[in-house]
Amino acid sequence: MSSLKIRPAQREDIAAIAAWNVAMAWETEQKRLDPQVLLRGVTAVLDEPRRGFYLVAERDGQAVGCLLVTYEWSDWRNGDLWWIQSVYVAPEARRGGVFRTLYGDVAQRAKQAGAVGLRLYVETENLRAQQTYRELGMAQCHYFMYEQML
C-alpha cells in the first residue's frame, strides 16, 4: 500500500469535497443535500479561513478522502476546540488508514496552533466509526447534542 499525503484543500478540490459531502450524508443519514448549497458552503470555507479548513488525503496523487475542521471558542478553557466534521473516505480507500492519517495530521496541527482539544460527533448507530475514534484515544463525552435549524 502506498503512503498517504495530507494537504490543505485547494480551490480545485471544491467539487470533489461537495460531492463527497452528498455521498456521506446519504450513506450515514439517508439525507439528500443540495449540491449547489454545498458548493457554496465549501467555497465559503476556502474564502474565509476563520471558518475553518479542509484537509485532503491523497494516495498516488489521487484524492481519496477529506475532512473539515471548524473552531469553537471555549471560555472555560481559554482556547479553541477543533471540531472534525464532514469526514469522507472514498469506498475504494476505506480500511486503508486514510482517516487515521487525517486525524493524526489534525491532532498535530491543533497542538502546534495551541488548540485545547479535538471534538467530533458521530451517528449513534455508526459503531465502526465509534470504535475507530476510541482506538485513536478519543472518549465519548457526556453531552447530548440539540439543534434547531433556522
mmCIF file of C-alpha atoms in Angstrom:
data_model
loop_
_atom_site.group_PDB
_atom_site.id
_atom_site.type_symbol
_atom_site.label_atom_id
_atom_site.label_comp_id
_atom_site.label_asym_id
_atom_site.label_seq_id
_atom_site.Cartn_x
_atom_site.Cartn_y
_atom_site.Cartn_z
ATOM 1 C CA MET A 1 0.000 0.000 0.000
ATOM 2 C CA SER A 2 1.436 3.371 -0.962
ATOM 3 C CA SER A 3 1.796 6.170 1.521
ATOM 4 C CA LEU A 4 -0.741 8.869 2.073
ATOM 5 C CA LYS A 5 -0.101 12.560 1.695
ATOM 6 C CA ILE A 6 -2.237 15.042 3.643
ATOM 7 C CA ARG A 7 -2.557 18.554 2.281
ATOM 8 C CA PRO A 8 -4.793 21.582 2.718
ATOM 9 C CA ALA A 9 -7.664 21.671 0.253
ATOM 10 C CA GLN A 10 -7.353 23.938 -2.757
ATOM 11 C CA ARG A 11 -9.997 25.543 -4.935
ATOM 12 C CA GLU A 12 -9.611 22.651 -7.400
ATOM 13 C CA ASP A 13 -10.949 20.335 -4.661
ATOM 14 C CA ILE A 14 -14.249 22.156 -4.142
ATOM 15 C CA ALA A 15 -16.341 19.994 -6.491
ATOM 16 C CA ALA A 16 -14.943 16.735 -5.091
ATOM 17 C CA ILE A 17 -15.456 17.821 -1.476
ATOM 18 C CA ALA A 18 -19.045 18.876 -2.216
ATOM 19 C CA ALA A 19 -19.726 15.550 -3.984
ATOM 20 C CA TRP A 20 -18.215 13.622 -1.073
ATOM 21 C CA ASN A 21 -20.471 15.510 1.331
ATOM 22 C CA VAL A 22 -23.502 14.496 -0.738
ATOM 23 C CA ALA A 23 -22.344 10.878 -0.591
ATOM 24 C CA MET A 24 -21.558 10.994 3.143
ATOM 25 C CA ALA A 25 -24.953 12.485 4.050
ATOM 26 C CA TRP A 26 -26.712 9.773 2.085
ATOM 27 C CA GLU A 27 -24.559 6.922 3.422
ATOM 28 C CA THR A 28 -24.801 7.947 7.066
ATOM 29 C CA GLU A 29 -28.238 9.556 7.386
ATOM 30 C CA GLN A 30 -30.067 8.937 4.098
ATOM 31 C CA LYS A 31 -30.258 12.718 3.724
ATOM 32 C CA ARG A 32 -30.244 14.334 0.319
ATOM 33 C CA LEU A 33 -28.248 17.542 0.311
ATOM 34 C CA ASP A 34 -28.469 20.276 -2.294
ATOM 35 C CA PRO A 35 -25.231 20.138 -4.344
ATOM 36 C CA GLN A 36 -25.395 23.865 -5.157
ATOM 37 C CA VAL A 37 -25.691 24.797 -1.469
ATOM 38 C CA LEU A 38 -22.755 22.511 -0.733
ATOM 39 C CA LEU A 39 -20.614 24.067 -3.454
ATOM 40 C CA ARG A 40 -21.245 27.490 -1.931
ATOM 41 C CA GLY A 41 -20.619 26.149 1.581
ATOM 42 C CA VAL A 42 -17.297 24.529 0.720
ATOM 43 C CA THR A 43 -16.232 27.635 -1.190
ATOM 44 C CA ALA A 44 -17.126 29.803 1.820
ATOM 45 C CA VAL A 45 -14.623 27.913 3.971
ATOM 46 C CA LEU A 46 -11.852 28.431 1.450
ATOM 47 C CA ASP A 47 -12.821 32.103 1.091
ATOM 48 C CA GLU A 48 -12.864 32.748 4.863
ATOM 49 C CA PRO A 49 -10.176 30.801 6.760
ATOM 50 C CA ARG A 50 -11.667 31.934 10.087
ATOM 51 C CA ARG A 51 -14.443 29.410 9.396
ATOM 52 C CA GLY A 52 -12.007 26.509 9.331
ATOM 53 C CA PHE A 53 -10.149 24.463 6.764
ATOM 54 C CA TYR A 54 -10.357 21.255 4.792
ATOM 55 C CA LEU A 55 -7.653 18.643 4.566
ATOM 56 C CA VAL A 56 -7.430 16.228 1.660
ATOM 57 C CA ALA A 57 -5.765 12.813 1.741
ATOM 58 C CA GLU A 58 -4.031 11.694 -1.444
ATOM 59 C CA ARG A 59 -2.691 8.300 -2.408
ATOM 60 C CA ASP A 60 -0.549 8.155 -5.550
ATOM 61 C CA GLY A 61 -1.689 11.670 -6.484
ATOM 62 C CA GLN A 62 -5.382 10.722 -6.265
ATOM 63 C CA ALA A 63 -7.611 12.369 -3.650
ATOM 64 C CA VAL A 64 -9.147 9.584 -1.522
ATOM 65 C CA GLY A 65 -10.672 11.446 1.423
ATOM 66 C CA CYS A 66 -11.145 14.669 3.281
ATOM 67 C CA LEU A 67 -12.352 16.295 6.439
ATOM 68 C CA LEU A 68 -13.301 19.759 7.642
ATOM 69 C CA VAL A 69 -12.016 21.425 10.807
ATOM 70 C CA THR A 70 -14.038 24.224 12.387
ATOM 71 C CA TYR A 71 -13.394 26.141 15.587
ATOM 72 C CA GLU A 72 -15.326 26.592 18.811
ATOM 73 C CA TRP A 73 -14.115 29.055 21.427
ATOM 74 C CA SER A 74 -14.116 27.683 24.977
ATOM 75 C CA ASP A 75 -14.194 30.320 27.671
ATOM 76 C CA TRP A 76 -13.829 27.524 30.268
ATOM 77 C CA ARG A 77 -10.502 26.535 28.748
ATOM 78 C CA ASN A 78 -9.476 29.889 27.256
ATOM 79 C CA GLY A 79 -8.776 28.248 23.944
ATOM 80 C CA ASP A 80 -10.149 26.807 20.749
ATOM 81 C CA LEU A 81 -11.654 23.368 20.393
ATOM 82 C CA TRP A 82 -11.213 21.984 16.916
ATOM 83 C CA TRP A 83 -14.262 20.169 15.548
ATOM 84 C CA ILE A 84 -13.674 17.461 12.957
ATOM 85 C CA GLN A 85 -16.573 17.396 10.515
ATOM 86 C CA SER A 86 -17.565 16.283 7.033
ATOM 87 C CA VAL A 87 -15.298 13.244 7.114
ATOM 88 C CA TYR A 88 -15.339 11.183 3.948
ATOM 89 C CA VAL A 89 -13.155 8.391 2.631
ATOM 90 C CA ALA A 90 -13.754 7.063 -0.875
ATOM 91 C CA PRO A 91 -15.125 3.497 -0.753
ATOM 92 C CA GLU A 92 -12.095 2.014 -2.510
ATOM 93 C CA ALA A 93 -9.771 3.564 0.104
ATOM 94 C CA ARG A 94 -11.678 2.565 3.242
ATOM 95 C CA ARG A 95 -9.950 0.481 5.901
ATOM 96 C CA GLY A 96 -6.645 1.707 4.497
ATOM 97 C CA GLY A 97 -5.654 4.180 7.212
ATOM 98 C CA VAL A 98 -6.977 7.293 5.483
ATOM 99 C CA PHE A 99 -8.976 8.634 8.431
ATOM 100 C CA ARG A 100 -6.269 7.678 10.928
ATOM 101 C CA THR A 101 -3.710 9.597 8.890
ATOM 102 C CA LEU A 102 -6.015 12.611 8.519
ATOM 103 C CA TYR A 103 -6.734 12.523 12.265
ATOM 104 C CA GLY A 104 -3.034 12.377 13.123
ATOM 105 C CA ASP A 105 -2.388 15.373 10.900
ATOM 106 C CA VAL A 106 -5.234 17.340 12.516
ATOM 107 C CA ALA A 107 -4.001 16.487 16.015
ATOM 108 C CA GLN A 108 -0.502 17.682 15.154
ATOM 109 C CA ARG A 109 -1.803 20.911 13.612
ATOM 110 C CA ALA A 110 -4.066 21.501 16.624
ATOM 111 C CA LYS A 111 -1.178 21.124 19.074
ATOM 112 C CA GLN A 112 1.006 23.457 17.032
ATOM 113 C CA ALA A 113 -1.805 26.033 16.934
ATOM 114 C CA GLY A 114 -2.411 25.851 20.698
ATOM 115 C CA ALA A 115 -5.870 24.278 20.461
ATOM 116 C CA VAL A 116 -7.163 22.829 23.724
ATOM 117 C CA GLY A 117 -8.896 19.770 22.285
ATOM 118 C CA LEU A 118 -10.480 17.915 19.419
ATOM 119 C CA ARG A 119 -14.143 17.042 19.107
ATOM 120 C CA LEU A 120 -16.417 15.375 16.622
ATOM 121 C CA TYR A 121 -19.879 13.961 16.547
ATOM 122 C CA VAL A 122 -20.887 10.579 15.210
ATOM 123 C CA GLU A 123 -24.170 8.915 14.378
ATOM 124 C CA THR A 124 -25.324 6.743 17.279
ATOM 125 C CA GLU A 125 -25.586 3.701 15.002
ATOM 126 C CA ASN A 126 -22.140 4.103 13.420
ATOM 127 C CA LEU A 127 -20.366 1.592 15.641
ATOM 128 C CA ARG A 128 -17.386 1.118 13.310
ATOM 129 C CA ALA A 129 -16.559 4.837 13.431
ATOM 130 C CA GLN A 130 -17.039 4.925 17.207
ATOM 131 C CA GLN A 131 -14.556 2.070 17.599
ATOM 132 C CA THR A 132 -12.050 3.888 15.367
ATOM 133 C CA TYR A 133 -12.368 7.055 17.458
ATOM 134 C CA ARG A 134 -11.810 5.111 20.690
ATOM 135 C CA GLU A 135 -8.745 3.431 19.182
ATOM 136 C CA LEU A 136 -7.363 6.889 18.381
ATOM 137 C CA GLY A 137 -7.671 7.898 22.048
ATOM 138 C CA MET A 138 -10.924 9.825 21.872
ATOM 139 C CA ALA A 139 -13.533 9.270 24.581
ATOM 140 C CA GLN A 140 -17.295 9.539 24.430
ATOM 141 C CA CYS A 141 -18.304 12.690 26.287
ATOM 142 C CA HIS A 142 -21.331 13.141 28.482
ATOM 143 C CA TYR A 143 -23.068 15.790 26.376
ATOM 144 C CA PHE A 144 -26.149 15.333 24.232
ATOM 145 C CA MET A 145 -26.418 17.456 21.117
ATOM 146 C CA TYR A 146 -29.531 19.531 20.424
ATOM 147 C CA GLU A 147 -30.252 21.673 17.425
ATOM 148 C CA GLN A 148 -32.822 23.941 15.877
ATOM 149 C CA MET A 149 -32.244 24.664 12.253
ATOM 150 C CA LEU A 150 -33.314 28.110 11.097
#
